Amino acid sequence: MRFEVLTDIGRKRTVNEDCAAVFTIKDGPTLAIIADGMGGHRGGDYASSTAVQILGEKFLKVENPKSLDEEDWKELLQEMILYVNRTIFNIAEKDENFKGMGTTLDAVLIYGNKGLVTHVGDSRVYMIDEREILQITKDHSFVNILLDSGEITEEEAAKHPQRNWIMRAVGSEKFITPDFYNIELNGQTYLLICTDGLSNKVDNERIHRIVATDGDLRDKAMELIRLANEMGGEDNISVILAGPSASEVSQQ
């Protein structure tokens, strides 16, 4: 797959607390990571960048990656995320400037035509093809709890005053449990990983229309960010957009 990674400060913020990156082991799997930091005097950007950096570095140091199966990777990623969580939590405990910091964390491991998604917080992972857009992850948010219980509708959730309250974040507690999802990718599938600066502003129908239309991958990623800014841009906006390579498309 080909990847485009874009992050934008938005129109209202003075600091970009998002971080996004893609790491690839030579002739091996790829790990795409996105994080949206929060809290503390200067903790948000530190939490997100630290999470992405540590997770990426640990991934690149994995020995014999080709010999690992799905369960091996799941166990490794869980260990890595728990290590990241402890690191950020301990720094926040010791330094008043970082007190209360944490970060969302979504990472997608891609190996062959399979993917393993790990998720903490309210950043999102979508799979998109010409027919549909499918949200893979489930937000760890207060509003999502209300949605699941039937107390509010989707329309009410979009305008709820507590829609940005998240119930789980890396570094905010001593122990966390990341969610895991298995996905399969074919030569026509796009993968979108984004922070809520996009998903809170641009609805699924528009995202689907932009991504599924023929065109350059980078142009699509830029259009998503442009549209989020046009809709207000109150938050930082980050996008990792992965699309089929030319060889994959030609085989279809």
XYZ file of C-alpha atoms in Angstrom:
252
model
C 0.000 0.000 0.000
C 0.965 3.645 -0.458
C 0.671 6.084 2.451
C 0.085 9.799 2.859
C 0.572 11.348 6.297
C -0.690 14.881 6.924
C -1.213 16.871 10.104
C -2.564 20.403 10.410
C -2.811 22.725 13.397
C -6.312 23.846 12.394
C -7.680 27.375 12.547
C -8.068 27.953 16.296
C -5.267 26.135 18.136
C -1.791 27.551 18.818
C -0.153 24.137 19.358
C -0.506 20.954 17.322
C -1.074 18.162 19.845
C -1.523 15.510 17.137
C 1.228 13.242 15.890
C 1.189 10.773 12.999
C 3.818 8.571 11.364
C 4.318 5.401 9.333
C 7.111 2.917 10.072
C 8.146 0.081 7.746
C 10.457 -2.853 8.392
C 12.455 -3.565 5.235
C 10.736 -6.355 3.267
C 8.368 -6.702 6.211
C 5.238 -5.247 7.770
C 4.243 -1.595 8.153
C 2.899 0.148 11.254
C 0.825 3.323 10.809
C 0.288 5.284 14.037
C -1.793 8.314 14.958
C -2.145 10.024 18.344
C -4.103 13.003 19.691
C -2.642 14.362 22.922
C -4.318 16.247 25.727
C -3.797 17.722 29.189
C -1.174 19.448 31.253
C 0.512 22.812 30.725
C 2.475 21.430 27.772
C 1.611 17.757 27.988
C -0.613 17.110 24.976
C 1.967 17.402 22.235
C 4.566 15.655 24.402
C 2.235 12.706 25.096
C 1.285 12.167 21.457
C 4.801 12.523 20.057
C 6.260 10.303 22.792
C 3.669 7.595 22.147
C 4.306 7.563 18.398
C 8.085 7.691 18.780
C 8.358 4.898 21.358
C 5.885 2.621 19.590
C 7.594 3.171 16.236
C 11.072 2.561 17.624
C 10.028 -0.629 19.396
C 8.318 -1.878 16.233
C 11.439 -1.329 14.120
C 13.497 -3.341 16.620
C 11.290 -6.448 16.446
C 13.427 -9.493 15.668
C 12.481 -11.958 12.914
C 9.232 -10.159 12.028
C 8.471 -12.530 9.137
C 8.234 -15.455 11.558
C 5.502 -13.821 13.648
C 1.847 -14.717 13.262
C -1.254 -12.716 14.149
C -1.273 -13.711 17.821
C 2.443 -12.970 18.169
C 1.925 -9.462 16.800
C -1.089 -8.878 19.022
C 0.921 -9.855 22.095
C 3.869 -7.689 21.037
C 1.737 -4.639 20.281
C -0.080 -4.976 23.585
C 3.241 -5.111 25.448
C 4.498 -2.060 23.529
C 1.369 -0.028 24.256
C 1.436 -0.927 27.944
C 5.075 0.206 28.042
C 4.154 3.494 26.348
C 1.308 3.927 28.841
C 3.573 3.386 31.851
C 6.185 5.774 30.467
C 3.744 8.644 29.920
C 1.887 7.992 33.186
C 5.109 8.013 35.222
C 6.299 11.285 33.659
C 2.927 12.906 34.397
C 3.097 11.732 38.006
C 6.547 13.242 38.554
C 6.316 16.546 36.664
C 3.620 19.128 37.427
C 3.909 20.540 33.897
C 2.718 17.220 32.503
C 0.086 16.413 35.126
C -3.102 15.037 33.605
C -1.634 14.428 30.156
C -2.595 11.514 27.958
C -3.163 10.650 24.334
C -5.382 8.671 22.054
C -3.476 6.001 20.159
C -4.474 4.127 17.034
C -2.040 1.879 15.205
C -2.580 -0.386 12.221
C -0.115 -3.176 11.500
C -0.250 -4.158 7.826
C 1.272 -7.439 6.687
C 0.334 -8.771 3.271
C -3.395 -8.356 2.772
C -4.125 -8.457 6.495
C -4.209 -5.799 9.153
C -4.240 -5.690 12.938
C -5.771 -2.563 14.457
C -5.102 -1.454 18.025
C -7.126 1.378 19.515
C -7.318 3.574 22.618
C -9.421 6.755 22.732
C -11.547 8.457 20.089
C -9.295 8.684 17.060
C -10.647 6.413 14.346
C -9.781 3.796 11.764
C -11.946 3.390 8.669
C -11.916 0.978 5.732
C -13.234 2.497 2.517
C -13.999 1.101 -0.921
C -16.221 2.248 -3.772
C -19.300 0.761 -2.092
C -19.045 1.835 1.536
C -17.157 3.389 4.431
C -16.810 1.179 7.488
C -15.702 2.460 10.899
C -13.521 -0.256 12.432
C -12.879 1.256 15.852
C -15.346 2.125 18.573
C -14.850 5.465 20.346
C -13.900 5.266 24.018
C -16.030 8.312 24.750
C -18.777 9.418 27.109
C -21.067 10.162 24.182
C -20.553 6.674 22.759
C -21.681 5.169 26.072
C -24.881 7.226 25.807
C -25.308 6.110 22.194
C -24.857 2.435 23.046
C -27.414 2.681 25.836
C -29.926 4.343 23.511
C -30.084 7.520 25.600
C -29.199 9.773 22.660
C -29.352 9.601 18.863
C -26.511 9.983 16.341
C -27.734 13.516 15.610
C -27.731 14.417 19.305
C -24.271 12.879 19.739
C -22.818 15.119 17.030
C -23.871 18.229 18.992
C -23.528 16.929 22.546
C -21.608 19.348 24.837
C -19.526 16.452 26.228
C -18.734 14.883 22.854
C -14.996 15.391 23.421
C -14.892 13.585 26.772
C -12.910 10.391 26.333
C -13.059 7.513 28.798
C -9.772 5.834 27.943
C -6.406 7.362 27.010
C -2.789 6.245 26.966
C -0.924 7.679 29.964
C -3.950 8.892 31.906
C -4.176 5.768 34.081
C -1.657 3.289 35.442
C -3.247 0.402 33.539
C -5.173 0.435 30.268
C -6.667 -2.148 27.925
C -6.330 -1.432 24.199
C -8.938 -2.777 21.785
C -7.844 -5.010 18.899
C -9.527 -5.609 15.546
C -8.549 -7.840 12.622
C -9.106 -6.575 9.084
C -8.523 -7.851 5.561
C -7.402 -5.563 2.754
C -7.838 -6.160 -0.950
C -6.472 -4.292 -3.933
C -9.370 -1.835 -3.909
C -9.465 -0.954 -0.199
C -8.408 2.362 1.320
C -7.451 2.694 4.961
C -8.064 5.972 6.803
C -6.684 6.678 10.272
C -7.648 10.089 11.646
C -7.994 12.203 14.764
C -11.320 13.683 15.830
C -10.374 16.986 14.231
C -11.532 15.305 11.028
C -14.257 12.926 12.216
C -16.025 15.600 14.316
C -16.228 17.948 11.335
C -16.610 15.860 8.177
C -19.347 13.240 8.060
C -18.842 9.709 6.766
C -20.688 10.371 3.526
C -18.316 13.175 2.542
C -15.244 11.225 3.640
C -16.386 8.293 1.519
C -17.028 10.468 -1.508
C -13.575 12.082 -1.331
C -11.590 8.895 -0.712
C -13.456 6.541 -3.060
C -13.305 8.902 -6.046
C -10.486 8.392 -8.552
C -7.567 10.708 -7.925
C -4.191 11.248 -6.310
C -3.842 9.890 -2.770
C -2.172 13.044 -1.428
C -4.820 15.257 -3.002
C -7.498 13.239 -1.201
C -5.750 13.593 2.162
C -5.311 17.329 1.602
C -8.972 17.706 0.660
C -10.068 16.011 3.892
C -8.005 18.474 5.940
C -9.148 21.452 3.863
C -12.771 20.492 4.414
C -12.318 20.050 8.189
C -10.804 23.548 8.330
C -13.608 24.923 6.183
C -16.119 23.473 8.664
C -14.485 25.430 11.493
C -11.086 23.873 12.134
C -11.395 24.231 15.909
C -9.097 21.263 16.532
C -5.862 19.877 15.128
C -6.494 17.592 12.152
C -4.393 14.555 11.286
C -4.831 11.968 8.563
C -3.032 8.823 7.493
C -4.524 7.682 4.198
C -3.376 4.386 2.709
C -4.343 3.263 -0.761
C -3.590 0.321 -3.022
C -0.313 0.491 -4.904
C -0.295 0.701 -8.700
C 0.614 -2.983 -8.946
C -2.299 -3.978 -6.702
C -4.748 -1.946 -8.754
C -3.500 -3.382 -12.030
C -4.057 -6.930 -10.786
C -7.756 -6.394 -10.202
